Structures are given as structure tokens and as C-alpha cells.
Tab-separated table of C-alpha atoms in Angstrom:
chain	number	residue	atom	x	y	z
U	1	MET	CA	57.107	132.722	61.915
U	2	LEU	CA	56.283	133.910	58.386
U	3	ASP	CA	52.700	133.418	57.226
U	4	LYS	CA	52.150	130.568	54.820
U	5	MET	CA	50.028	132.772	52.539
U	6	GLY	CA	52.037	135.948	53.155
U	7	GLY	CA	53.725	135.987	49.762
U	8	THR	CA	56.815	134.534	48.151
U	9	TRP	CA	59.460	136.938	49.436
U	10	ALA	CA	61.170	137.288	52.801
U	11	PRO	CA	63.678	139.854	54.140
U	12	ARG	CA	67.281	138.960	53.344
U	13	PRO	CA	69.739	139.292	56.251
U	14	SER	CA	72.563	141.763	55.771
U	15	THR	CA	76.151	140.592	55.698
U	16	GLY	CA	77.310	140.180	59.282
U	17	PRO	CA	78.657	137.905	62.016
U	18	HIS	CA	76.445	134.891	61.166
U	19	LYS	CA	75.933	132.823	58.034
U	20	MET	CA	72.828	133.740	56.074
U	21	ARG	CA	71.265	130.291	56.544
U	22	GLU	CA	71.881	130.374	60.308
U	23	CYS	CA	70.374	133.727	61.301
U	24	LEU	CA	67.220	135.844	61.347
U	25	PRO	CA	67.051	139.511	60.298
U	26	LEU	CA	66.040	141.953	63.026
U	27	VAL	CA	62.869	142.917	61.139
U	28	LEU	CA	61.395	139.405	61.550
U	29	ILE	CA	62.071	139.466	65.294
U	30	LEU	CA	60.517	142.884	65.946
U	31	ARG	CA	57.615	142.623	63.473
U	32	ASN	CA	56.647	138.952	63.250
U	33	ARG	CA	57.687	137.560	66.639
U	34	LEU	CA	57.523	140.412	69.185
U	35	LYS	CA	54.770	142.341	67.322
U	36	TYR	CA	56.321	145.738	68.069
U	37	ALA	CA	55.656	146.866	64.498
U	38	LEU	CA	53.219	146.186	61.695
U	39	THR	CA	55.453	147.024	58.722
U	40	LYS	CA	59.131	147.093	57.869
U	41	LYS	CA	58.950	150.900	57.756
U	42	GLU	CA	57.972	150.947	61.430
U	43	VAL	CA	60.840	148.564	62.270
U	44	GLN	CA	63.183	150.928	60.427
U	45	GLN	CA	61.959	153.862	62.512
U	46	ILE	CA	62.388	151.883	65.751
U	47	CYS	CA	65.950	150.927	64.794
U	48	MET	CA	66.928	154.432	63.676
U	49	MET	CA	65.836	155.787	67.058
U	50	GLY	CA	68.515	153.579	68.628
U	51	LEU	CA	66.058	151.541	70.687
U	52	VAL	CA	67.365	148.084	69.737
U	53	LYS	CA	70.655	146.579	70.888
U	54	VAL	CA	72.190	143.317	69.748
U	55	ASP	CA	74.967	142.037	72.029
U	56	GLY	CA	75.110	145.412	73.757
U	57	ARG	CA	75.545	147.527	70.594
U	58	ARG	CA	72.888	149.692	68.975
U	59	ARG	CA	71.911	148.376	65.558
U	60	THR	CA	70.160	150.651	63.056
U	61	ASP	CA	69.993	148.134	60.197
U	62	PRO	CA	66.555	146.416	60.178
U	63	ASN	CA	68.103	143.458	58.340
U	64	PHE	CA	70.963	142.963	60.818
U	65	PRO	CA	71.540	139.183	61.248
U	66	CYS	CA	70.807	137.743	64.698
U	67	GLY	CA	72.060	134.216	65.311
U	68	PHE	CA	72.431	131.585	68.004
U	69	ASN	CA	73.084	132.911	71.544
U	70	ASP	CA	72.786	136.588	70.535
U	71	VAL	CA	71.262	138.875	73.181
U	72	ILE	CA	68.632	141.331	71.896
U	73	SER	CA	67.897	144.208	74.277
U	74	LEU	CA	65.046	146.729	74.254
U	75	ASP	CA	66.042	149.191	76.970
U	76	LYS	CA	62.869	151.290	76.743
U	77	THR	CA	60.712	148.355	77.840
U	78	ASP	CA	63.535	146.725	79.874
U	79	GLU	CA	63.237	143.486	77.911
U	80	HIS	CA	66.079	141.180	76.975
U	81	PHE	CA	65.960	138.047	74.823
U	82	ARG	CA	68.434	135.331	73.852
U	83	MET	CA	68.274	133.517	70.511
U	84	LEU	CA	68.072	129.756	71.108
U	85	PHE	CA	66.660	126.695	69.338
U	86	ASP	CA	63.628	124.593	70.180
U	87	THR	CA	63.767	120.814	69.640
U	88	LYS	CA	62.436	121.191	66.097
U	89	GLY	CA	65.396	123.367	65.122
U	90	ARG	CA	63.460	126.653	65.056
U	91	TYR	CA	64.704	129.866	66.611
U	92	VAL	CA	62.969	130.884	69.832
U	93	LEU	CA	63.377	134.080	71.830
U	94	GLN	CA	64.193	133.138	75.420
U	95	ARG	CA	63.198	135.954	77.769
U	96	LEU	CA	66.023	136.734	80.203
U	97	ASN	CA	64.412	137.206	83.592
U	98	ASN	CA	65.467	133.934	85.176
U	99	SER	CA	66.257	134.306	88.884
U	100	LYS	CA	68.607	131.287	88.727
U	101	VAL	CA	70.998	133.107	86.360
U	102	ALA	CA	71.943	136.563	87.611
U	103	ASN	CA	72.598	139.389	85.124
U	104	GLU	CA	72.065	137.056	82.201
U	105	SER	CA	71.606	139.902	79.732
U	106	THR	CA	75.165	141.157	80.363
U	107	PHE	CA	76.991	138.183	78.831
U	108	LYS	CA	76.819	135.569	76.084
U	109	LEU	CA	78.469	132.229	75.406
U	110	CYS	CA	80.659	131.813	72.326
U	111	ARG	CA	81.924	128.553	70.854
U	112	VAL	CA	85.655	128.463	70.008
U	113	ASN	CA	85.995	127.464	66.353
U	114	LYS	CA	89.658	128.285	65.828
U	115	LEU	CA	92.778	128.739	67.977
U	116	GLN	CA	96.031	129.837	66.356
U	117	LEU	CA	98.904	132.319	66.267
U	118	GLY	CA	98.539	135.536	64.324
U	119	ALA	CA	101.051	138.158	63.219
U	120	LYS	CA	104.123	138.497	65.470
U	121	GLY	CA	103.130	135.335	67.336
U	122	VAL	CA	100.012	136.792	68.944
U	123	PRO	CA	97.613	133.974	69.952
U	124	PHE	CA	93.924	134.480	69.209
U	125	ILE	CA	90.649	132.577	69.092
U	126	SER	CA	87.794	132.873	66.590
U	127	THR	CA	84.265	132.232	67.817
U	128	HIS	CA	81.022	131.095	66.189
U	129	ASP	CA	79.713	134.683	65.960
U	130	GLY	CA	82.724	136.124	64.135
U	131	ARG	CA	84.596	137.505	67.154
U	132	THR	CA	88.368	137.491	67.350
U	133	ILE	CA	89.729	137.548	70.904
U	134	ARG	CA	93.480	138.130	71.265
U	135	TYR	CA	95.600	136.730	74.095
U	136	PRO	CA	92.980	134.242	75.360
U	137	ASP	CA	93.404	132.101	78.463
U	138	PRO	CA	96.084	129.438	77.762
U	139	LEU	CA	93.632	126.704	78.832
U	140	VAL	CA	91.178	127.447	75.996
U	141	ARG	CA	90.892	124.815	73.266
U	142	VAL	CA	88.800	124.389	70.120
U	143	ASN	CA	85.222	123.176	70.873
U	144	ASP	CA	85.238	124.870	74.305
U	145	SER	CA	82.835	127.721	75.046
U	146	VAL	CA	83.879	131.056	76.541
U	147	ARG	CA	81.766	133.544	78.467
U	148	VAL	CA	82.067	136.996	76.884
U	149	GLU	CA	81.052	140.142	78.753
U	150	LEU	CA	79.020	142.288	76.357
U	151	ASP	CA	80.097	145.667	77.739
U	152	THR	CA	83.840	145.003	77.338
U	153	GLY	CA	83.944	142.196	74.751
U	154	LYS	CA	86.445	140.280	76.906
U	155	MET	CA	86.192	136.668	77.989
U	156	SER	CA	85.637	136.066	81.692
U	157	ASP	CA	85.204	132.287	81.980
U	158	ILE	CA	85.781	129.012	80.134
U	159	ILE	CA	83.417	126.050	79.780
U	160	LYS	CA	85.548	123.074	78.829
U	161	PHE	CA	84.397	120.518	76.286
U	162	GLU	CA	84.616	117.315	78.344
U	163	THR	CA	82.627	114.309	79.464
U	164	GLY	CA	79.953	115.406	81.940
U	165	ALA	CA	79.517	118.920	80.516
U	166	SER	CA	76.016	119.958	79.441
U	167	CYS	CA	75.527	120.995	75.838
U	168	ILE	CA	72.993	121.998	73.194
U	169	ILE	CA	72.987	120.739	69.604
U	170	THR	CA	73.065	123.551	67.039
U	171	LYS	CA	72.878	121.680	63.721
U	172	GLY	CA	71.607	118.457	62.194
U	173	LYS	CA	68.713	116.136	62.959
U	174	ASN	CA	69.023	116.645	66.742
U	175	ASN	CA	69.078	120.462	66.511
U	176	GLY	CA	67.899	122.068	69.761
U	177	ARG	CA	68.263	118.997	71.989
U	178	ILE	CA	70.004	119.511	75.330
U	179	GLY	CA	71.909	116.875	77.276
U	180	VAL	CA	75.137	115.788	78.935
U	181	ILE	CA	78.199	114.619	77.011
U	182	THR	CA	78.835	110.940	77.807
U	183	SER	CA	81.662	110.024	75.403
U	184	ARG	CA	83.602	111.040	72.311
U	185	ASP	CA	84.488	108.636	69.493
U	186	LYS	CA	87.575	109.722	67.539
U	187	HIS	CA	87.749	109.007	63.809
U	188	PRO	CA	91.111	110.093	62.342
U	189	GLY	CA	90.537	111.542	58.894
U	190	GLY	CA	86.785	111.820	59.518
U	191	PHE	CA	84.372	113.513	61.885
U	192	ASP	CA	84.590	112.812	65.614
U	193	ILE	CA	81.248	111.598	66.991
U	194	VAL	CA	79.952	112.736	70.389
U	195	ASN	CA	77.384	110.738	72.388
U	196	VAL	CA	74.915	112.771	74.434
U	197	LYS	CA	72.292	111.746	77.016
U	198	ASP	CA	69.297	113.989	77.709
U	199	SER	CA	67.517	114.414	81.047
U	200	LYS	CA	65.045	111.588	80.217
U	201	GLY	CA	67.881	109.125	79.633
U	202	LYS	CA	67.665	109.003	75.841
U	203	VAL	CA	71.063	108.700	74.150
U	204	PHE	CA	71.833	110.166	70.729
U	205	ALA	CA	74.969	110.910	68.709
U	206	THR	CA	76.091	113.850	66.570
U	207	ARG	CA	79.208	115.322	65.008
U	208	ILE	CA	81.544	117.255	67.276
U	209	GLY	CA	81.023	120.420	65.215
U	210	ASN	CA	77.337	120.449	66.185
U	211	ILE	CA	78.026	120.568	69.940
U	212	PHE	CA	77.758	123.875	71.836
U	213	VAL	CA	78.775	123.518	75.509
U	214	ILE	CA	76.538	125.552	77.874
U	215	GLY	CA	77.416	124.194	81.321
U	216	LYS	CA	80.456	122.989	83.227
U	217	LYS	CA	80.928	119.422	84.375
U	218	ASP	CA	78.670	118.528	87.323
U	219	GLU	CA	77.153	122.039	87.302
U	220	GLY	CA	73.957	123.573	85.941
U	221	HIS	CA	73.448	125.484	82.710
U	222	MET	CA	75.067	128.914	82.555
U	223	ILE	CA	72.128	130.245	80.523
U	224	SER	CA	68.389	129.781	80.883
U	225	ILE	CA	66.928	127.313	78.386
U	226	PRO	CA	63.543	127.144	76.584
U	227	LYS	CA	60.492	125.646	78.279
U	228	GLY	CA	60.786	122.281	76.519
U	229	ARG	CA	64.077	121.745	78.400
U	230	GLY	CA	65.641	120.471	75.174
U	231	ILE	CA	63.807	117.119	75.314
U	232	LYS	CA	62.678	115.880	71.908
U	233	GLU	CA	59.317	114.139	71.930
U	234	GLY	CA	57.997	111.619	69.436
U	235	ILE	CA	54.634	112.001	67.741
U	236	LEU	CA	52.848	109.800	70.284
U	237	GLU	CA	54.467	111.612	73.223
U	238	GLN	CA	53.338	114.976	71.835
U	239	ARG	CA	49.814	113.601	71.434
U	240	GLU	CA	49.725	112.341	75.019
U	241	ARG	CA	50.940	115.659	76.359
U	242	ARG	CA	48.401	117.668	74.362
U	243	PHE	CA	45.365	115.539	75.081
U	244	GLY	CA	46.363	114.441	78.583
U	245	TYR	CA	46.149	110.678	77.975
């Protein structure tokens, strides 16, 4: 996204809901990817006019961190994008106009990282994007995903982490690959390993912390996915596809 010869420095994301190494500042999205501005000053003016929303809230900070599954909305042009990964682990902006998923810009999926009791015995969950949701559904467990409505901030559905559920890998060597969970190997005292099979039948394994569930068992994806369909190609496969061998 940044030019190779464009200098040494890059915009630093502000402190926010995502880790610095796992997010992109808004200025890179508007200037370098969507080409709505030529300079950071122009991005600043666009943001200060209140034209950019992230997860349904106006953001005026040009360095606001945008991470995985965030929804970026530009109401003036009626464009909505979701932050996802391609199979090389790079962020891509998935345009949300898929007829298969209705009203996709009104919700996002959040991974449950923590489930515990707070003060006065109030149960709550913490999600991958820094949200804290009190009094969640009693069926929610760690590693599940919840559907969060952006206008209210409340969860409306659960996607259970189970065999047969579709998922996307968010970290590691297989970052960006999409497949179906086939099994889970438990390692007490270590990291549980999850085996995943993609739509071409290739099987790969990753740690359980790298799994983000995006579809219920025996159902389709709840979000639209990038054009590569999450299938990782080898060097020879890429060559065949490009040259039509």
C-alpha cells in the first residue's frame, strides 16, 4: 500500500481498540487505498467534516486505528467497506454491496476473547476489538463469534466455535485463509491446535487463538469474503492462473 520509494516514515496509528501491529490508520485507507485525498491535510479535512464513520461512529482522528472486521462508512458516496485479510496476510477493503448478505454494513462480527464475572457478579465478555458487552447470552463461550449491531452496540446472534463451522485465519503463516473446522486437538498446558479444510480440500492446522469463526455449522458465511475466496495458491498455481496454462 505504501510506495517502496516513498520515504522512511509512515503514519503511526493512534491508541485505540486494536493493537498497533494489527491495524491501519484511517489516513492510509482514505489516501493510499481509496484515493479520496492526496495529502494527510486533505484526509484531516475530510475527517473533521464528519464524513467518515468507523463501526457506525464518526471519527475525526486521521490516525484512528482500523482493524480486522471493522466497517468503514462514507455516507456521502454511500460506500461501505469491511477490513479483511487476503491470503498473503494483507488488509483488503471488501466493498459491502453483496446481495447474498442483506444490510451487511449495519453489523460486524466480534471474536470472544474473554468471558468472566465483573463487579457485583455481573457477567461480561471482551471481544477482539476492545468491546465489553455486559449480560451476554448464557450460551456464549470463549472462541465463539458474536454478531454486534453497530447502531445499538448489542449482540444479536452467536456463531459457535464447533466442528463444521466456517472460519478465517487472522494470524500466523495461514493468515487470510478461509475454510471449515474439521477437528480440534487439545494440548493441556500448551496451545490447542485446530485443523481446517478449505474449499479445494487442502487441510492445514493453526493455533486456536488464530481462528475467527464467520459462519455457522452447515450454513454459509455471515459476511462477504474477498475475491480469492480465502484459497491460498502456490507459486506454480499463481503462474498458471496468470498466464492461463
